[in-house]
Amino acid sequence: MKILEIREAVASIASPIRNAYIDFSKMTVSVVAVVTDVIRDGKPVIGYGFNSNGRYAASGLLNERFLPRLREADPEALINEAGDNLDPHKIWSVMMSNEKPGGHGERSVAVGVVDMAVWDAVAKIAGVPLYKHLAGAYGDGQPDDSVFVYAAGGYYYPGKDDSQLQAEMRRYLDMGYSVVKMKIGGAPLDEDMRRIESVLEVVGGGQHLAVDANGRFDLETALAYGEAMKKYDLFWYEEAGDPLDYQLQAELAKAYPGAMATGENLFSHQDARNLVRHGGMRPDRDWLQFDCALSYGLVEYLRTLEAIGKEGFSSRNCIPHGGHQLSLNIAAGLKLGGNESYPEVFKPFGGFADGIRVENGRVGLPDAPGIGFEQKSELIKTMREITET
């Protein structure tokens, strides 16, 4: 068997929303289709992949470095020992050939896009959902039958007042979510505290609300927000400072007793290891948000889980950023703590299979081969259209 073709395209997920650091007015994603010579139901098996929101399309890196390496590789170098499926680890090694260590920036996004498509193809060729494949190959053989999910929203939006923010959060509760998340740091402290309190009126208590500063704060501001939010007993306080400022995170942990979350902007197992070694993260309460689609893909995510495990953290400490079906499969197959969800933004790339509903803050997965993109009609239609033109 072999890869016949790799197609790449760019899709827009632009919207007028913003967080404390960026707006999404020009946000894009890369979409990749890996076409194989394996035939199922009279059609070639195609694996699809894309990158998570927050990082732009990686077309230049894909087309200048990573896709040419795969196209030029000996087909035998990309398949497993049995010769009956692709080997994601070998493919990853080919993509990363002649790359220096370190510099885990946008190249990790490009590799992650292809890696997602490869795993989708692998599970389709094997004829099983990816979460079952992962449980069998890397887990204990028994995937979780449902996954905790929270509703990420509460963005700053032109003209959006507290009553509209409350209405948004009510919609999420009505959808079946038990935890919601809102943005902070894009307004003065007193205004953000007013916004938080308006949401607490709707959700019924701090354990139903997480807040996200998107790395905006210096240490003084992070501590001031932490002091002001102690009384709320929030589900978590997310990404207070720069993702690589481990000292800030460690100092905040000394002062803020509640749960914290960070990691979505760390893109390698080395960076993840440094966070848990030096960032003051606490295995008994804190959450790690590494996003495989932005950080070299699932091949690297497996290394990340191994690295944090050696430092006392469990896969259950992990709730990935991104809100996509790949992380949902990983959460079920490798028994993570949950997954992010975007009920109202970044469509159609977020969300779950059609017909699967959130119930009591948890969601199930479809029993379909691969990641399950074909079970989400708007998404698969978009990916097929842009990669086939």
CSV table of C-alpha atoms in Angstrom, one decimal:
chain,number,residue,atom,x,y,z
A,1,MET,CA,0.0,0.0,0.0
A,2,LYS,CA,1.1,3.6,-0.4
A,3,ILE,CA,0.1,7.3,-0.3
A,4,LEU,CA,-1.0,8.3,-3.8
A,5,GLU,CA,-1.4,12.1,-3.3
A,6,ILE,CA,-1.4,14.8,-0.6
A,7,ARG,CA,-3.6,17.8,-1.1
A,8,GLU,CA,-3.4,21.1,0.9
A,9,ALA,CA,-5.8,24.0,1.0
A,10,VAL,CA,-6.6,27.0,3.2
A,11,ALA,CA,-10.0,27.7,4.8
A,12,SER,CA,-11.2,30.9,6.6
A,13,ILE,CA,-12.6,30.8,10.1
A,14,ALA,CA,-12.6,34.6,10.4
A,15,SER,CA,-15.0,36.3,12.9
A,16,PRO,CA,-15.2,39.6,14.7
A,17,ILE,CA,-14.5,38.1,18.1
A,18,ARG,CA,-11.4,38.8,20.2
A,19,ASN,CA,-9.7,37.6,23.3
A,20,ALA,CA,-7.2,39.5,25.5
A,21,TYR,CA,-4.4,39.2,22.9
A,22,ILE,CA,-5.7,38.7,19.4
A,23,ASP,CA,-8.8,39.1,17.2
A,24,PHE,CA,-9.9,36.5,14.8
A,25,SER,CA,-10.8,38.8,11.9
A,26,LYS,CA,-8.3,37.1,9.5
A,27,MET,CA,-8.0,33.7,11.1
A,28,THR,CA,-7.4,30.7,8.7
A,29,VAL,CA,-6.6,27.0,8.9
A,30,SER,CA,-4.8,24.6,6.7
A,31,VAL,CA,-6.6,21.5,5.5
A,32,VAL,CA,-4.8,18.4,4.2
A,33,ALA,CA,-6.1,15.3,2.5
A,34,VAL,CA,-3.9,12.2,2.4
A,35,VAL,CA,-5.1,9.9,-0.4
A,36,THR,CA,-4.1,6.3,-0.2
A,37,ASP,CA,-4.4,3.4,-2.7
A,38,VAL,CA,-6.5,1.4,-0.2
A,39,ILE,CA,-10.1,0.9,-1.4
A,40,ARG,CA,-13.0,0.8,0.9
A,41,ASP,CA,-16.6,0.6,-0.4
A,42,GLY,CA,-15.3,1.2,-3.9
A,43,LYS,CA,-13.4,4.4,-3.0
A,44,PRO,CA,-9.9,5.2,-1.9
A,45,VAL,CA,-9.3,5.8,1.7
A,46,ILE,CA,-8.6,9.5,2.4
A,47,GLY,CA,-7.4,10.9,5.7
A,48,TYR,CA,-8.2,14.5,6.6
A,49,GLY,CA,-6.4,16.9,8.9
A,50,PHE,CA,-6.5,20.6,9.9
A,51,ASN,CA,-4.9,22.8,12.5
A,52,SER,CA,-6.7,24.3,15.5
A,53,ASN,CA,-7.8,27.9,15.8
A,54,GLY,CA,-5.5,30.5,17.0
A,55,ARG,CA,-2.6,29.6,14.7
A,56,TYR,CA,-2.9,30.6,11.1
A,57,ALA,CA,-2.7,28.3,8.0
A,58,ALA,CA,0.8,26.8,7.6
A,59,SER,CA,0.8,26.6,3.8
A,60,GLY,CA,4.3,27.9,3.3
A,61,LEU,CA,5.9,25.3,5.6
A,62,LEU,CA,3.7,22.5,4.3
A,63,ASN,CA,4.5,23.1,0.7
A,64,GLU,CA,8.2,24.1,1.0
A,65,ARG,CA,9.4,21.4,3.4
A,66,PHE,CA,7.1,18.8,4.9
A,67,LEU,CA,4.9,17.7,2.0
A,68,PRO,CA,7.8,17.5,-0.5
A,69,ARG,CA,9.7,15.2,1.9
A,70,LEU,CA,6.7,12.8,2.0
A,71,ARG,CA,6.3,12.9,-1.7
A,72,GLU,CA,9.9,12.2,-2.3
A,73,ALA,CA,10.1,9.4,0.2
A,74,ASP,CA,10.3,5.7,-0.7
A,75,PRO,CA,6.7,4.5,-0.2
A,76,GLU,CA,8.1,1.5,1.9
A,77,ALA,CA,9.5,4.0,4.4
A,78,LEU,CA,6.0,5.2,5.3
A,79,ILE,CA,4.2,1.9,6.1
A,80,ASN,CA,4.3,-0.4,9.0
A,81,GLU,CA,6.3,-3.7,9.3
A,82,ALA,CA,3.3,-5.8,8.3
A,83,GLY,CA,2.9,-3.7,5.1
A,84,ASP,CA,-0.9,-3.3,5.6
A,85,ASN,CA,-1.1,0.2,7.0
A,86,LEU,CA,0.6,3.6,7.2
A,87,ASP,CA,3.0,4.1,10.1
A,88,PRO,CA,2.4,7.5,11.7
A,89,HIS,CA,5.8,7.4,13.6
A,90,LYS,CA,7.8,6.7,10.4
A,91,ILE,CA,5.9,9.4,8.5
A,92,TRP,CA,6.6,11.8,11.3
A,93,SER,CA,10.3,11.0,11.2
A,94,VAL,CA,10.4,11.6,7.4
A,95,MET,CA,8.7,15.0,7.8
A,96,MET,CA,11.1,16.0,10.5
A,97,SER,CA,14.2,14.9,8.7
A,98,ASN,CA,16.9,17.6,8.4
A,99,GLU,CA,15.2,19.7,11.0
A,100,LYS,CA,17.2,21.1,13.9
A,101,PRO,CA,16.0,20.5,17.5
A,102,GLY,CA,14.3,23.3,19.3
A,103,GLY,CA,12.3,26.1,17.6
A,104,HIS,CA,9.0,24.6,18.4
A,105,GLY,CA,6.9,27.3,16.6
A,106,GLU,CA,4.8,27.3,13.5
A,107,ARG,CA,6.5,24.2,12.0
A,108,SER,CA,4.8,22.1,14.8
A,109,VAL,CA,1.4,23.3,13.3
A,110,ALA,CA,2.3,22.2,9.8
A,111,VAL,CA,3.4,18.7,11.0
A,112,GLY,CA,0.3,18.5,13.2
A,113,VAL,CA,-2.0,19.0,10.2
A,114,VAL,CA,-0.5,16.1,8.3
A,115,ASP,CA,-0.3,13.9,11.4
A,116,MET,CA,-4.0,14.3,11.9
A,117,ALA,CA,-4.8,13.2,8.4
A,118,VAL,CA,-2.4,10.2,8.7
A,119,TRP,CA,-4.1,9.0,11.9
A,120,ASP,CA,-7.5,9.4,10.3
A,121,ALA,CA,-6.3,7.3,7.4
A,122,VAL,CA,-4.7,4.7,9.7
A,123,ALA,CA,-7.9,4.1,11.6
A,124,LYS,CA,-10.0,4.0,8.5
A,125,ILE,CA,-7.7,1.4,6.9
A,126,ALA,CA,-7.9,-0.6,10.1
A,127,GLY,CA,-11.7,-0.3,10.0
A,128,VAL,CA,-12.1,1.0,13.5
A,129,PRO,CA,-12.8,4.4,15.2
A,130,LEU,CA,-9.5,6.1,16.1
A,131,TYR,CA,-10.3,6.1,19.9
A,132,LYS,CA,-10.6,2.3,19.8
A,133,HIS,CA,-7.4,2.0,17.8
A,134,LEU,CA,-5.6,4.2,20.4
A,135,ALA,CA,-7.0,2.3,23.4
A,136,GLY,CA,-5.8,-1.0,21.9
A,137,ALA,CA,-2.4,0.2,20.7
A,138,TYR,CA,-1.4,2.6,23.4
A,139,GLY,CA,-4.0,2.4,26.2
A,140,ASP,CA,-5.5,-0.3,28.4
A,141,GLY,CA,-7.7,-1.6,25.6
A,142,GLN,CA,-10.9,-0.1,27.0
A,143,PRO,CA,-11.7,3.5,25.9
A,144,ASP,CA,-13.9,5.8,27.9
A,145,ASP,CA,-17.5,5.6,26.5
A,146,SER,CA,-18.0,9.4,27.0
A,147,VAL,CA,-15.8,12.4,27.5
A,148,PHE,CA,-16.2,15.5,29.7
A,149,VAL,CA,-16.5,18.7,27.6
A,150,TYR,CA,-16.8,22.3,28.5
A,151,ALA,CA,-18.2,25.2,26.4
A,152,ALA,CA,-15.6,27.7,25.4
A,153,GLY,CA,-16.9,31.2,24.6
A,154,GLY,CA,-17.4,34.5,26.4
A,155,TYR,CA,-15.3,36.3,23.8
A,156,TYR,CA,-15.2,40.1,23.6
A,157,TYR,CA,-17.4,41.2,20.8
A,158,PRO,CA,-18.3,44.7,19.5
A,159,GLY,CA,-21.4,45.9,21.4
A,160,LYS,CA,-21.6,42.8,23.6
A,161,ASP,CA,-22.9,43.7,27.0
A,162,ASP,CA,-23.3,41.6,30.2
A,163,SER,CA,-26.9,40.6,29.4
A,164,GLN,CA,-25.7,39.2,26.0
A,165,LEU,CA,-22.9,37.4,27.8
A,166,GLN,CA,-25.4,35.9,30.2
A,167,ALA,CA,-27.6,34.8,27.4
A,168,GLU,CA,-24.7,33.1,25.6
A,169,MET,CA,-23.9,31.1,28.8
A,170,ARG,CA,-27.6,30.1,29.2
A,171,ARG,CA,-27.5,28.7,25.7
A,172,TYR,CA,-24.6,26.5,26.6
A,173,LEU,CA,-26.3,25.2,29.7
A,174,ASP,CA,-29.4,24.5,27.7
A,175,MET,CA,-27.2,22.5,25.3
A,176,GLY,CA,-26.2,20.2,28.1
A,177,TYR,CA,-22.8,21.7,29.2
A,178,SER,CA,-22.1,21.9,33.0
A,179,VAL,CA,-19.0,24.0,32.7
A,180,VAL,CA,-18.5,27.2,30.5
A,181,LYS,CA,-15.5,29.3,29.9
A,182,MET,CA,-15.2,33.1,29.3
A,183,LYS,CA,-12.4,35.5,28.3
A,184,ILE,CA,-10.8,37.9,30.7
A,185,GLY,CA,-7.8,40.3,30.4
A,186,GLY,CA,-9.2,42.3,27.5
A,187,ALA,CA,-10.9,44.9,29.8
A,188,PRO,CA,-9.9,46.5,33.1
A,189,LEU,CA,-10.0,44.4,36.3
A,190,ASP,CA,-13.1,45.9,37.7
A,191,GLU,CA,-15.0,45.4,34.4
A,192,ASP,CA,-13.9,41.8,34.1
A,193,MET,CA,-14.9,41.1,37.7
A,194,ARG,CA,-18.4,42.5,36.9
A,195,ARG,CA,-18.5,40.2,33.8
A,196,ILE,CA,-17.5,37.2,35.8
A,197,GLU,CA,-20.2,37.9,38.5
A,198,SER,CA,-22.8,38.3,35.8
A,199,VAL,CA,-22.0,34.8,34.4
A,200,LEU,CA,-21.9,33.3,37.9
A,201,GLU,CA,-25.5,34.5,38.3
A,202,VAL,CA,-26.4,32.3,35.4
A,203,VAL,CA,-24.3,29.2,35.9
A,204,GLY,CA,-24.9,28.9,39.6
A,205,GLY,CA,-21.3,28.8,41.1
A,206,GLY,CA,-17.6,29.1,40.4
A,207,GLN,CA,-17.1,25.3,39.7
A,208,HIS,CA,-19.2,25.8,36.6
A,209,LEU,CA,-17.0,28.6,35.2
A,210,ALA,CA,-13.5,28.8,33.9
A,211,VAL,CA,-11.7,32.0,32.9
A,212,ASP,CA,-9.0,32.5,30.3
A,213,ALA,CA,-6.5,35.4,30.0
A,214,ASN,CA,-4.8,34.1,26.9
A,215,GLY,CA,-1.3,34.9,28.3
A,216,ARG,CA,-1.9,38.6,28.6
A,217,PHE,CA,-0.7,39.4,32.1
A,218,ASP,CA,2.6,40.3,33.7
A,219,LEU,CA,3.1,38.9,37.2
A,220,GLU,CA,1.6,41.9,39.0
A,221,THR,CA,-1.6,41.8,37.0
A,222,ALA,CA,-1.8,38.0,37.2
A,223,LEU,CA,-1.6,38.1,41.0
A,224,ALA,CA,-4.1,41.0,41.1
A,225,TYR,CA,-6.6,39.0,39.1
A,226,GLY,CA,-5.9,35.9,41.2
A,227,GLU,CA,-6.5,37.8,44.4
A,228,ALA,CA,-9.8,39.2,43.1
A,229,MET,CA,-11.0,35.8,41.9
A,230,LYS,CA,-10.1,33.7,44.9
A,231,LYS,CA,-13.6,34.1,46.4
A,232,TYR,CA,-15.3,32.6,43.3
A,233,ASP,CA,-13.8,29.1,43.5
A,234,LEU,CA,-13.6,28.9,39.7
A,235,PHE,CA,-13.2,25.7,37.7
A,236,TRP,CA,-9.9,27.1,36.6
A,237,TYR,CA,-7.8,30.3,35.9
A,238,GLU,CA,-6.2,29.8,32.5
A,239,GLU,CA,-3.0,31.0,30.9
A,240,ALA,CA,-2.4,34.1,33.0
A,241,GLY,CA,1.0,34.9,31.5
A,242,ASP,CA,3.2,34.2,28.6
A,243,PRO,CA,3.3,30.5,27.9
A,244,LEU,CA,7.1,30.3,28.3
A,245,ASP,CA,7.2,32.3,31.5
A,246,TYR,CA,7.3,29.4,33.9
A,247,GLN,CA,8.5,31.6,36.8
A,248,LEU,CA,5.3,33.7,36.5
A,249,GLN,CA,3.2,30.5,36.6
A,250,ALA,CA,5.1,29.2,39.6
A,251,GLU,CA,4.7,32.4,41.5
A,252,LEU,CA,1.0,32.5,40.7
A,253,ALA,CA,0.6,29.0,42.0
A,254,LYS,CA,2.0,30.1,45.4
A,255,ALA,CA,-0.6,32.8,45.7
A,256,TYR,CA,-3.7,31.4,44.0
A,257,PRO,CA,-5.2,28.3,45.7
A,258,GLY,CA,-7.7,27.4,43.0
A,259,ALA,CA,-7.1,25.3,39.9
A,260,MET,CA,-5.1,26.7,37.0
A,261,ALA,CA,-4.8,25.6,33.4
A,262,THR,CA,-2.2,26.3,30.7
A,263,GLY,CA,-0.2,24.7,27.9
A,264,GLU,CA,-2.1,25.3,24.7
A,265,ASN,CA,0.7,27.4,23.4
A,266,LEU,CA,3.5,24.9,24.1
A,267,PHE,CA,4.3,22.8,21.1
A,268,SER,CA,6.7,20.0,22.1
A,269,HIS,CA,7.1,17.3,24.8
A,270,GLN,CA,10.3,19.2,25.9
A,271,ASP,CA,8.3,22.4,26.6
A,272,ALA,CA,5.5,20.4,28.3
A,273,ARG,CA,8.1,18.8,30.5
A,274,ASN,CA,9.6,22.2,31.4
A,275,LEU,CA,6.2,23.5,32.3
A,276,VAL,CA,5.4,20.7,34.8
A,277,ARG,CA,9.0,20.8,36.2
A,278,HIS,CA,9.3,24.6,36.6
A,279,GLY,CA,5.9,26.1,36.3
A,280,GLY,CA,4.5,25.3,39.7
A,281,MET,CA,1.7,23.1,38.3
A,282,ARG,CA,0.0,20.9,40.8
A,283,PRO,CA,-1.1,17.4,39.8
A,284,ASP,CA,-3.9,17.4,42.4
A,285,ARG,CA,-5.8,20.3,40.9
A,286,ASP,CA,-4.3,21.8,37.7
A,287,TRP,CA,-5.0,21.1,34.0
A,288,LEU,CA,-2.7,20.8,31.0
A,289,GLN,CA,-4.0,22.0,27.7
A,290,PHE,CA,-1.5,20.8,25.1
A,291,ASP,CA,-3.2,20.6,21.7
A,292,CYS,CA,-1.9,17.8,19.5
A,293,ALA,CA,-3.0,19.5,16.3
A,294,LEU,CA,-0.7,22.5,17.0
A,295,SER,CA,2.2,20.5,18.6
A,296,TYR,CA,3.5,18.1,15.9
A,297,GLY,CA,0.4,15.9,16.2
A,298,LEU,CA,-0.5,12.7,18.0
A,299,VAL,CA,3.0,11.1,17.6
A,300,GLU,CA,4.4,13.9,19.7
A,301,TYR,CA,1.4,14.0,22.0
A,302,LEU,CA,2.2,10.4,23.0
A,303,ARG,CA,5.7,11.5,23.9
A,304,THR,CA,4.2,14.4,25.9
A,305,LEU,CA,2.0,12.1,27.9
A,306,GLU,CA,5.1,10.0,28.7
A,307,ALA,CA,7.1,13.0,29.7
A,308,ILE,CA,4.5,14.5,32.1
A,309,GLY,CA,3.9,11.0,33.5
A,310,LYS,CA,7.5,10.8,34.7
A,311,GLU,CA,6.9,14.1,36.5
A,312,GLY,CA,3.8,12.9,38.4
A,313,PHE,CA,1.1,14.0,36.1
A,314,SER,CA,-1.6,11.8,34.7
A,315,SER,CA,-3.4,11.7,31.4
A,316,ARG,CA,-6.4,12.8,33.4
A,317,ASN,CA,-4.7,16.1,34.1
A,318,CYS,CA,-5.0,16.8,30.3
A,319,ILE,CA,-7.9,18.7,28.7
A,320,PRO,CA,-6.6,19.7,25.2
A,321,HIS,CA,-7.3,23.0,23.6
A,322,GLY,CA,-8.8,23.1,20.1
A,323,GLY,CA,-12.3,21.7,20.4
A,324,HIS,CA,-11.9,19.2,17.5
A,325,GLN,CA,-12.7,15.6,17.0
A,326,LEU,CA,-9.1,14.4,17.0
A,327,SER,CA,-8.6,15.5,20.6
A,328,LEU,CA,-12.0,14.0,21.4
A,329,ASN,CA,-10.8,10.6,20.1
A,330,ILE,CA,-7.5,10.9,22.1
A,331,ALA,CA,-9.5,11.9,25.2
A,332,ALA,CA,-11.6,8.7,25.0
A,333,GLY,CA,-8.8,6.4,23.8
A,334,LEU,CA,-6.1,7.5,26.1
A,335,LYS,CA,-8.3,8.5,29.0
A,336,LEU,CA,-7.7,12.2,29.3
A,337,GLY,CA,-9.6,14.5,31.6
A,338,GLY,CA,-11.8,15.9,28.9
A,339,ASN,CA,-11.9,18.1,25.8
A,340,GLU,CA,-12.7,21.7,24.8
A,341,SER,CA,-15.7,22.5,22.8
A,342,TYR,CA,-16.7,25.6,20.7
A,343,PRO,CA,-20.5,25.5,20.4
A,344,GLU,CA,-20.8,28.9,18.5
A,345,VAL,CA,-17.5,29.8,16.9
A,346,PHE,CA,-14.9,28.4,14.5
A,347,LYS,CA,-17.4,26.4,12.5
A,348,PRO,CA,-17.4,23.9,11.0
A,349,PHE,CA,-14.0,22.7,12.3
A,350,GLY,CA,-15.1,22.3,16.0
A,351,GLY,CA,-17.8,20.2,17.4
A,352,PHE,CA,-18.9,16.6,17.3
A,353,ALA,CA,-20.6,14.2,15.0
A,354,ASP,CA,-24.1,15.0,13.8
A,355,GLY,CA,-26.8,13.7,16.2
A,356,ILE,CA,-24.4,13.3,19.2
A,357,ARG,CA,-25.5,15.6,22.0
A,358,VAL,CA,-23.9,16.9,25.2
A,359,GLU,CA,-25.6,15.3,28.2
A,360,ASN,CA,-24.6,16.4,31.8
A,361,GLY,CA,-21.4,17.9,30.5
A,362,ARG,CA,-20.3,14.7,28.6
A,363,VAL,CA,-20.4,13.6,25.0
A,364,GLY,CA,-20.1,10.3,23.3
A,365,LEU,CA,-18.3,9.3,20.1
A,366,PRO,CA,-19.6,7.7,16.8
A,367,ASP,CA,-18.8,4.1,16.1
A,368,ALA,CA,-17.3,5.0,12.6
A,369,PRO,CA,-13.8,4.3,11.2
A,370,GLY,CA,-11.3,7.0,11.5
A,371,ILE,CA,-11.6,10.3,13.5
A,372,GLY,CA,-15.3,10.5,12.5
A,373,PHE,CA,-15.2,13.5,10.1
A,374,GLU,CA,-17.7,11.8,7.8
A,375,GLN,CA,-20.2,11.8,10.6
A,376,LYS,CA,-20.1,15.6,10.7
A,377,SER,CA,-21.7,16.6,7.4
A,378,GLU,CA,-20.9,20.3,7.3
A,379,LEU,CA,-17.2,19.7,8.1
A,380,ILE,CA,-16.6,16.8,5.7
A,381,LYS,CA,-18.4,18.8,2.9
A,382,THR,CA,-16.1,21.7,3.5
A,383,MET,CA,-12.9,19.6,3.6
A,384,ARG,CA,-13.8,17.7,0.5
A,385,GLU,CA,-14.7,20.8,-1.5
A,386,ILE,CA,-11.5,22.8,-0.7
A,387,THR,CA,-9.1,19.9,-1.1
A,388,GLU,CA,-10.6,18.7,-4.4
A,389,THR,CA,-10.6,22.1,-6.2
